[in-house]
Short mmCIF file of C-alpha atoms in Angstrom, two decimals:
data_model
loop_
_atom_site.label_atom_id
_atom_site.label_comp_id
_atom_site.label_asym_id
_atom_site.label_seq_id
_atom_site.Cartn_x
_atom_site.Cartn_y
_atom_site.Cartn_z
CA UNK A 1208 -2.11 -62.00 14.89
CA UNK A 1209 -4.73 -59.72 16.42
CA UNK A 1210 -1.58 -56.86 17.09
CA UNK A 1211 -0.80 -57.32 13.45
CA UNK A 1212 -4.25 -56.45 12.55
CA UNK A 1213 -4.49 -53.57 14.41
CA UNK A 1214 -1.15 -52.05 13.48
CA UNK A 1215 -2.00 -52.79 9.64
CA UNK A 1216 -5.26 -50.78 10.61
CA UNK A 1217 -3.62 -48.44 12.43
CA UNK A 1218 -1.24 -47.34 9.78
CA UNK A 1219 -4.04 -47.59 6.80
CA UNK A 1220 -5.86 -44.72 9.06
CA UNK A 1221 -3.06 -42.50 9.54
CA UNK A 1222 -2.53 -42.43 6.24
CA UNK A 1223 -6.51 -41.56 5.57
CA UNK A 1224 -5.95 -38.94 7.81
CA UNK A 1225 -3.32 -37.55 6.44
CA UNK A 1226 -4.16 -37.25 2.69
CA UNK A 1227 -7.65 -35.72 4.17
CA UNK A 1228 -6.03 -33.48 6.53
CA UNK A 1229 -2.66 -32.49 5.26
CA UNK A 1230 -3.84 -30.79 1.93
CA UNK A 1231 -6.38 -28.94 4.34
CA UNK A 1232 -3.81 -27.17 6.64
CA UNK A 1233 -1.66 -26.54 3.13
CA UNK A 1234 -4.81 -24.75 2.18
CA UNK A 1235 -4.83 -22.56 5.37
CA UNK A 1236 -1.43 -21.03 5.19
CA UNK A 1237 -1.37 -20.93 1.12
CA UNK A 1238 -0.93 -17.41 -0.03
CA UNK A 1239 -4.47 -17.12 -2.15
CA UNK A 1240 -3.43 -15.63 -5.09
CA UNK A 1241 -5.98 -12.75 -5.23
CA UNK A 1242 -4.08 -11.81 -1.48
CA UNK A 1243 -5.71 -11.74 1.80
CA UNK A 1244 -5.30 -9.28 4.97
CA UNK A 1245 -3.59 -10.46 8.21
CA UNK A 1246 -6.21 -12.84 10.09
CA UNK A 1247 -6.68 -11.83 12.78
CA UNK A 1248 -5.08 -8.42 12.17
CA UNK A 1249 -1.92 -7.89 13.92
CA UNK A 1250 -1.53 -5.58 17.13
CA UNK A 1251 2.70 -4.98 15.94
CA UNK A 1252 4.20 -4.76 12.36
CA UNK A 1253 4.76 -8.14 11.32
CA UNK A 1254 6.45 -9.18 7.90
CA UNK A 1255 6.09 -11.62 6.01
CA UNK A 1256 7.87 -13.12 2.60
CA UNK A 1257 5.48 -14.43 0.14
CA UNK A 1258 4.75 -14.52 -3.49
CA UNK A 1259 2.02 -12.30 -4.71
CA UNK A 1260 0.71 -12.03 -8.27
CA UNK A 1261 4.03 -13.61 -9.42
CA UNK A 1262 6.09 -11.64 -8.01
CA UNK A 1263 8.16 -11.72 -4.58
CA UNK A 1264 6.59 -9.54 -1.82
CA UNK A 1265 6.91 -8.38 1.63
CA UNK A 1266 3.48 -8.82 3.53
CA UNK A 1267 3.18 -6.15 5.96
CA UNK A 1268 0.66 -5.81 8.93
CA UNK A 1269 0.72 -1.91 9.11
CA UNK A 1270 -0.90 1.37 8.96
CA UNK A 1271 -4.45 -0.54 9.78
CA UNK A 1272 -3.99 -2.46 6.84
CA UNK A 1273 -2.17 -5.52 5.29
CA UNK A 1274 0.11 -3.85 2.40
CA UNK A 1275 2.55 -6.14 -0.39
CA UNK A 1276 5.75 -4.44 -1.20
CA UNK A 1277 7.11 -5.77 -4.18
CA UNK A 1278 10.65 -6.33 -3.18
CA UNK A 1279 13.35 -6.49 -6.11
CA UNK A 1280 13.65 -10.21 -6.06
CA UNK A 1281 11.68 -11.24 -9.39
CA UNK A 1282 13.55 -9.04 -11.92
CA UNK A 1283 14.19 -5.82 -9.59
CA UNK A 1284 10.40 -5.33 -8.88
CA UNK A 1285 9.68 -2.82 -6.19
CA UNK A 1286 6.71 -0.58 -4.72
CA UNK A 1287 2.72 -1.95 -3.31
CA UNK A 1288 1.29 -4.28 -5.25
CA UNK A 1289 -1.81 -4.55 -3.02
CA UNK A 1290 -3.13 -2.77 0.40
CA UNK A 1291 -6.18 -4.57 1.84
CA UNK A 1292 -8.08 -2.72 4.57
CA UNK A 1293 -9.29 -4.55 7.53
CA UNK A 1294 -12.59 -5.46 5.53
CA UNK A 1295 -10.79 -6.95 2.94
CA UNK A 1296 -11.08 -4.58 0.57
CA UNK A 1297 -7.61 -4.38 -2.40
CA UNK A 1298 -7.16 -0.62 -2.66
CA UNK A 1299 -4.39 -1.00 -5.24
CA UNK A 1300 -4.55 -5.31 -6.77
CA UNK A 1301 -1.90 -4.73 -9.80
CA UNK A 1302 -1.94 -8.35 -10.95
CA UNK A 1303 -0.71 -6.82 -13.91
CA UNK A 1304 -3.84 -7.91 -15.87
CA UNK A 1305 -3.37 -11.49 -15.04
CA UNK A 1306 -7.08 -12.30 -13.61
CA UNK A 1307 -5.92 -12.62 -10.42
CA UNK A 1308 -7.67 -9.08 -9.26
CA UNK A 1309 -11.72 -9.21 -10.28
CA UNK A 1310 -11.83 -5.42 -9.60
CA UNK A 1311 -13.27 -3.46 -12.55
CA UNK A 1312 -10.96 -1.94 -14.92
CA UNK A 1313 -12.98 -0.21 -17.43
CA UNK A 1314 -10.66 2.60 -19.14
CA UNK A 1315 -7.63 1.96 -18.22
CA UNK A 1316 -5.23 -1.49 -16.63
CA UNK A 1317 -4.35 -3.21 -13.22
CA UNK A 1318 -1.02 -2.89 -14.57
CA UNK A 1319 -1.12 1.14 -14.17
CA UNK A 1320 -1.71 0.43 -10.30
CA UNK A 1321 0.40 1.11 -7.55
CA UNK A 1322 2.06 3.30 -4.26
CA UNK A 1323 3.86 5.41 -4.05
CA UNK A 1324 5.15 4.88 -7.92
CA UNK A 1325 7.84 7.56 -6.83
CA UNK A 1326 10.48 7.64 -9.31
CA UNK A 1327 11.68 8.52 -12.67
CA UNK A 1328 12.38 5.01 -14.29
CA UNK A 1329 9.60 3.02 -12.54
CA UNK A 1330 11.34 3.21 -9.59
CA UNK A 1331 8.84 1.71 -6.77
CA UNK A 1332 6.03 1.01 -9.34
CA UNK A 1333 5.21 -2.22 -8.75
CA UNK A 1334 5.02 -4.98 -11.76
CA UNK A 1335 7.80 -2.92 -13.36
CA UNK A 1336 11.56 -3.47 -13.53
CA UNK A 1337 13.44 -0.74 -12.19
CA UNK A 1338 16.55 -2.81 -11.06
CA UNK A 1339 15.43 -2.61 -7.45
CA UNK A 1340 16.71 -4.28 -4.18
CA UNK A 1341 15.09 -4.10 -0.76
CA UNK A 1342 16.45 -4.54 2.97
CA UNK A 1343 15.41 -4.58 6.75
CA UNK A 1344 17.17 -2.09 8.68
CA UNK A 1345 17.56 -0.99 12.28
CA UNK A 1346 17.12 2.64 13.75
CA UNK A 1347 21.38 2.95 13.32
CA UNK A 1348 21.21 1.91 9.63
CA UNK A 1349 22.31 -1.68 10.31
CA UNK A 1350 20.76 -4.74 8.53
CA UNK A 1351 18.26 -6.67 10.33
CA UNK A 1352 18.45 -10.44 8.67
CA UNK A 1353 15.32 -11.74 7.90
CA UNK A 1354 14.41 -15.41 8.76
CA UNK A 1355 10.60 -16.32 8.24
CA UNK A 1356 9.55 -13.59 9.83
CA UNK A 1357 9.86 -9.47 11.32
CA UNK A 1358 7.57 -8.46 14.03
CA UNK A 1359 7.91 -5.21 16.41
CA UNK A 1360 6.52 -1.61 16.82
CA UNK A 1361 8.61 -0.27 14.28
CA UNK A 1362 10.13 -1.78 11.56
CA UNK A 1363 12.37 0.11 9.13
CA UNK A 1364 12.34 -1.24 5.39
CA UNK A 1365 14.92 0.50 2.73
CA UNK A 1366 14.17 0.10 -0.84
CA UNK A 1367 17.31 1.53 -3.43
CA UNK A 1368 18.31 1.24 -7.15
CA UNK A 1369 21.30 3.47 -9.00
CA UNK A 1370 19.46 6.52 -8.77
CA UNK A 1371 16.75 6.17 -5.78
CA UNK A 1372 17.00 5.41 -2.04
CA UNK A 1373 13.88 5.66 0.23
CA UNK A 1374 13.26 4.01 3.93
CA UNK A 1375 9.75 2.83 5.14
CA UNK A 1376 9.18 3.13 8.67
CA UNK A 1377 6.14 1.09 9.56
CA UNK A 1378 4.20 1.30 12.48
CA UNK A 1379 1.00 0.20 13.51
CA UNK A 1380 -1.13 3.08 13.40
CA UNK A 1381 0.77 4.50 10.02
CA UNK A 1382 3.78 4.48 7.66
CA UNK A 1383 6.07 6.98 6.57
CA UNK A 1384 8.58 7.75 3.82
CA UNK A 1385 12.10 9.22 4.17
CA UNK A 1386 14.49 10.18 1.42
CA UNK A 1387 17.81 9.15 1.70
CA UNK A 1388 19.02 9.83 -1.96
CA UNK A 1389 16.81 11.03 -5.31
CA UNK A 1390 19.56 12.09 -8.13
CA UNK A 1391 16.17 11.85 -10.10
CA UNK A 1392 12.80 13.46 -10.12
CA UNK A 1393 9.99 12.17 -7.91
CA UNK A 1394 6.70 12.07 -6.96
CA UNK A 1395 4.04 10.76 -4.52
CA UNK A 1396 1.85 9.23 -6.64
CA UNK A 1397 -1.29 6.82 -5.42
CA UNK A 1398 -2.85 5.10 -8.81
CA UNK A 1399 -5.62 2.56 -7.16
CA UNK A 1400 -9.81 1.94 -6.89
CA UNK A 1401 -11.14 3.35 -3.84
CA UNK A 1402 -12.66 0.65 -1.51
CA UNK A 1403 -11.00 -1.91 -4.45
CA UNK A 1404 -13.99 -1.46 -7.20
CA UNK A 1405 -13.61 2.62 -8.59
CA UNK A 1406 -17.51 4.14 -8.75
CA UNK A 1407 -18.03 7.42 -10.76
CA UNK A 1408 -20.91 8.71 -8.70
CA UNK A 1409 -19.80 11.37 -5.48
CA UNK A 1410 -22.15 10.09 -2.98
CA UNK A 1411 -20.13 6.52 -3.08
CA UNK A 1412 -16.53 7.29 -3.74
CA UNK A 1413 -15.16 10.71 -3.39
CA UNK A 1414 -11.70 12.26 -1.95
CA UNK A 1415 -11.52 14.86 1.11
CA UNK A 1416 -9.05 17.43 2.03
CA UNK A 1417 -7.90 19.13 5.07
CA UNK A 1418 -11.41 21.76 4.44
CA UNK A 1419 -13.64 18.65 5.29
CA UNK A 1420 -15.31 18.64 1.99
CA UNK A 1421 -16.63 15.63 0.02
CA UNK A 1422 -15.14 16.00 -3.57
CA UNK A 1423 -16.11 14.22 -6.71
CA UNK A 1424 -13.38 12.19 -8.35
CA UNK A 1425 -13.82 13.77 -11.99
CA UNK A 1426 -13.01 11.59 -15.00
CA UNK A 1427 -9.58 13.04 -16.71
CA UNK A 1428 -6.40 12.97 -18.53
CA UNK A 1429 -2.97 12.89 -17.25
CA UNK A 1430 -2.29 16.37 -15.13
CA UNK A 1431 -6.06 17.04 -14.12
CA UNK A 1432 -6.28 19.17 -11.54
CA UNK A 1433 -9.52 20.75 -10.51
CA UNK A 1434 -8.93 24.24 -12.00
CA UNK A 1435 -9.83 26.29 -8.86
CA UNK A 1436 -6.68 24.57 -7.36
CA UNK A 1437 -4.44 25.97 -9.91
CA UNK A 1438 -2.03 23.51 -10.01
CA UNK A 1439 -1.78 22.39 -6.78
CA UNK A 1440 -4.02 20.64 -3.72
CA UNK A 1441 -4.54 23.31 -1.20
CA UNK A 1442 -3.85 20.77 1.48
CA UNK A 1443 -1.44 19.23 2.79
CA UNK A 1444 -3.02 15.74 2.77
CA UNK A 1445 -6.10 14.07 0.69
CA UNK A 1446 -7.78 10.74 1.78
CA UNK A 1447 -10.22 8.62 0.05
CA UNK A 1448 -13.78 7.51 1.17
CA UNK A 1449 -16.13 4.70 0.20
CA UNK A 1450 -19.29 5.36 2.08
CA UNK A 1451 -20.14 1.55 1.98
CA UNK A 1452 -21.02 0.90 5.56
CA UNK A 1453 -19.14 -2.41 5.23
CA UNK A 1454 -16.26 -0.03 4.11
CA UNK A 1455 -15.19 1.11 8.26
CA UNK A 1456 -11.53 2.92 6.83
CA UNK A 1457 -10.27 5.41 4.47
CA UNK A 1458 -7.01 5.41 3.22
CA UNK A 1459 -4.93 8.69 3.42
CA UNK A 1460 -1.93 10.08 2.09
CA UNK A 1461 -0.32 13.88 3.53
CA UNK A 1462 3.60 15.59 2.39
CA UNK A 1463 5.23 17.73 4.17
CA UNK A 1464 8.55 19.75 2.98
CA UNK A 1465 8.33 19.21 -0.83
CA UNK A 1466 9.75 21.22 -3.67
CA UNK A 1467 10.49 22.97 -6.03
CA UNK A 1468 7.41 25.31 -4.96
CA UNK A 1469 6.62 25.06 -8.59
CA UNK A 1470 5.67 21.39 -9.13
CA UNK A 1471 2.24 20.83 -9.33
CA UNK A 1472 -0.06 17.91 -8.22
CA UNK A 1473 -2.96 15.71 -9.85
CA UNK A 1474 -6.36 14.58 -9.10
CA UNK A 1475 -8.77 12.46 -10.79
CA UNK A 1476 -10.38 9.07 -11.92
CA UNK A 1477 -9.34 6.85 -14.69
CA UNK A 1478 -12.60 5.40 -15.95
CA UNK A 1479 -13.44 2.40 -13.54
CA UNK A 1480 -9.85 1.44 -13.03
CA UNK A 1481 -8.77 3.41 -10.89
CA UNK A 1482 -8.27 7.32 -9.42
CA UNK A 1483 -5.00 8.99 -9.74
CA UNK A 1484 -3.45 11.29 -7.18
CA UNK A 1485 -0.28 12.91 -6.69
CA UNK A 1486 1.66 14.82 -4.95
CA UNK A 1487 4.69 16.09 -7.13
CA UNK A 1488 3.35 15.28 -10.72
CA UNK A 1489 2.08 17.54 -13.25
CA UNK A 1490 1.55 16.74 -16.52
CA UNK A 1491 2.57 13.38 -16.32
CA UNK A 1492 6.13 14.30 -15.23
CA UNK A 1493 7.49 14.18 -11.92
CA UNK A 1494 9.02 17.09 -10.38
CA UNK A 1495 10.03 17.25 -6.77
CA UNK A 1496 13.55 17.29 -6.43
CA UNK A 1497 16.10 16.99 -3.00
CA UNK A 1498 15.81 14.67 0.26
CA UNK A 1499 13.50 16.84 2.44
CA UNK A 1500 10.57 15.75 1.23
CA UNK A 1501 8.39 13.78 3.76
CA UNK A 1502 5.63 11.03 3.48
CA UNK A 1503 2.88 9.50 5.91
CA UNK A 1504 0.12 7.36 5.15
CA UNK A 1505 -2.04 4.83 6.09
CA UNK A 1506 -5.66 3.63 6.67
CA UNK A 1507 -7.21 5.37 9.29
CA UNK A 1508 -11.11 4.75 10.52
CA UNK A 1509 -13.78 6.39 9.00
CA UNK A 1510 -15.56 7.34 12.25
CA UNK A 1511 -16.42 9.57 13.88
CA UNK A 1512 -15.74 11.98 11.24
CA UNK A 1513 -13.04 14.44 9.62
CA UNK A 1514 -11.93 16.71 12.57
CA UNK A 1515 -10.36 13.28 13.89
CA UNK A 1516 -9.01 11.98 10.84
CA UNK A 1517 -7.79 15.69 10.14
CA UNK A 1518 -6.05 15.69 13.24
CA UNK A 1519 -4.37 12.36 13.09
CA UNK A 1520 -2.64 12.85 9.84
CA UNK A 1521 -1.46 16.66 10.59
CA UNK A 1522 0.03 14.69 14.28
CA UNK A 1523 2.15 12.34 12.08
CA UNK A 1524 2.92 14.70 10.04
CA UNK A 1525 4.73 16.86 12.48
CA UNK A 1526 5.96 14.08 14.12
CA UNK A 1527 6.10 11.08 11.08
CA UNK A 1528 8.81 8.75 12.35
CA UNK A 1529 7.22 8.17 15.49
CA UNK A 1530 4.79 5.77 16.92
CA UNK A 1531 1.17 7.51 17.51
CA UNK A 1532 0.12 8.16 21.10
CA UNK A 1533 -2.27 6.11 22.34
CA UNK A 1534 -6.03 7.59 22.19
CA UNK A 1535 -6.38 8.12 26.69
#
């Protein structure tokens, strides 16, 4: 009788425990639907599959950040959703307007949002059907089968539709963009709030290039340029700085062999929504053209200053599909 009365009780508290505990640890690995960085963050790429503002996404620990690649499974979706820095910050969060991103968006939508938004067609825009497919490749080209997770020092991503092809090589120190086939136009094109909430004033938010000088991002219309640029940066890289002291990165973005020499860049802010920066589009139409065209970016830390950050992007530049020497 007594080991009847203890099993009874033994059961009756297992169960207690579980309907107080097991909801708990379904908490802790629940995607929160506003996103959320790596935890700790990663030392290799690792990938993820989750579903992020509604739509299917790779989570990727890379680049000193966590970024979500849209990747063509809800409705041929494709291109970053959302790329947290290691504070936690959402430099992109296109929820498409769902209330899932708090950020401001004063003049303009989350839906406008995205990286690299490349081609003609909404090709890599996130939240926009471009008939899209995504795949994990290795170094020969080969597919890499994905089963609950990727993890390495250098994981190769290819995202395609009719007229686009690109492969994402991700390390841990950056990313970088190759062009395997654009029968289309194209562009580099970052649309996202610096440090995830866009502020008008210089002295918080402003964008550098490679002459080390704090710029404002000036309110403007589609194709704004600052005039003494003509119609192109003088650089081949920007990046983007919050000088929140909570805010330890900035993100960065730098081209290398683009054309036509005529196609023109853009540079400005959207209200509180968001600033808009390209490389390749002028007057809201994209205009590079061929498969030369090279891409790195990334978050890089803030400190100690430009000269480093300066000389980090110009090394992956030259050398983008490569993993970053370690600092001696």
């Amino acid at each position: 009788m007594t080991t009847t009365r203890i099993g009874a009780c033994g059961v009756l508290c297992l169960a207690l425990f579980l309907s107080r505990a097991v909801p708990s640890i379904a908490a802790e690995v629940e995607e929160p639907v506003a996103g959320a960085p790596y935890s700790p963050h990663p030392d290799k790429v690792v990938v993820t599959k989750v579903k992020h503002f509604d739509n299917m996404c790779w989570k990727i620990a890379t680049a000193g950040g966590t970024w979500y690649f849209e990747n063509g499974e809800t409705e041929g979706k494709s291109g970053f959703s959302s790329a947290f820095d290691l504070a936690g910050n959402d430099w992109i969060g296109n929820d498409r307007d769902k209330g899932y991103n708090k950020s401001p968006r004063t003049g303009g939508r989350h839906e406008y949002r995205g990286w690299p938004n490349f081609g003609e067609g909404d090709f890599d825009h996130p939240q926009r059907k471009s008939g899209t497919s995504t795949r994990w490749v290795d170094a020969e080209g080969k597919d890499v089968p994905f089963v609950d997770k990727l993890e390495g020092d250098h994981l190769i991503m290819r995202s395609a539709n009719e007229k686009y092809e690109l492969e994402y090589h991700f390390f841990p120190t950056h990313a970088a963009i190759k062009i395997l086939k654009a029968t289309g136009k194209y562009a580099f094109l970052f649309e996202g709030p610096i440090g995830g909430e866009q502020e008008a004033e210089v002295e918080k938010d402003y964008y550098v290039l490679k002459d080390g000088k704090p710029r404002q991002c000036k309110a403007g219309e589609l194709g704004f340029l600052e005039p003494e640029f003509g119609n192109k940066f003088p650089s081949p890289f920007f990046y983007f700085v919050d000088s929140d002291p909570k805010d330890t990165q900035v993100l960065y973005i730098g081209v290398k062999n683009v054309g036509p020499e005529t196609a023109g860049d853009e540079g400005w802010r959207q209200g509180q929504n968001m600033v808009i920066f390209s490389y390749g589009r002028d007057q809201d139409k994209r205009a590079y053209t061929g498969t030369d065209a090279v891409c790195v970016f990334g978050f890089h830390p803030k400190e100690p200053g430009h000269e480093p950050i300066s000389a980090f992007i110009e090394a992956r530049l030259a050398d983008p599909f490569s993993a970053a020497k370690p600092k001696k």
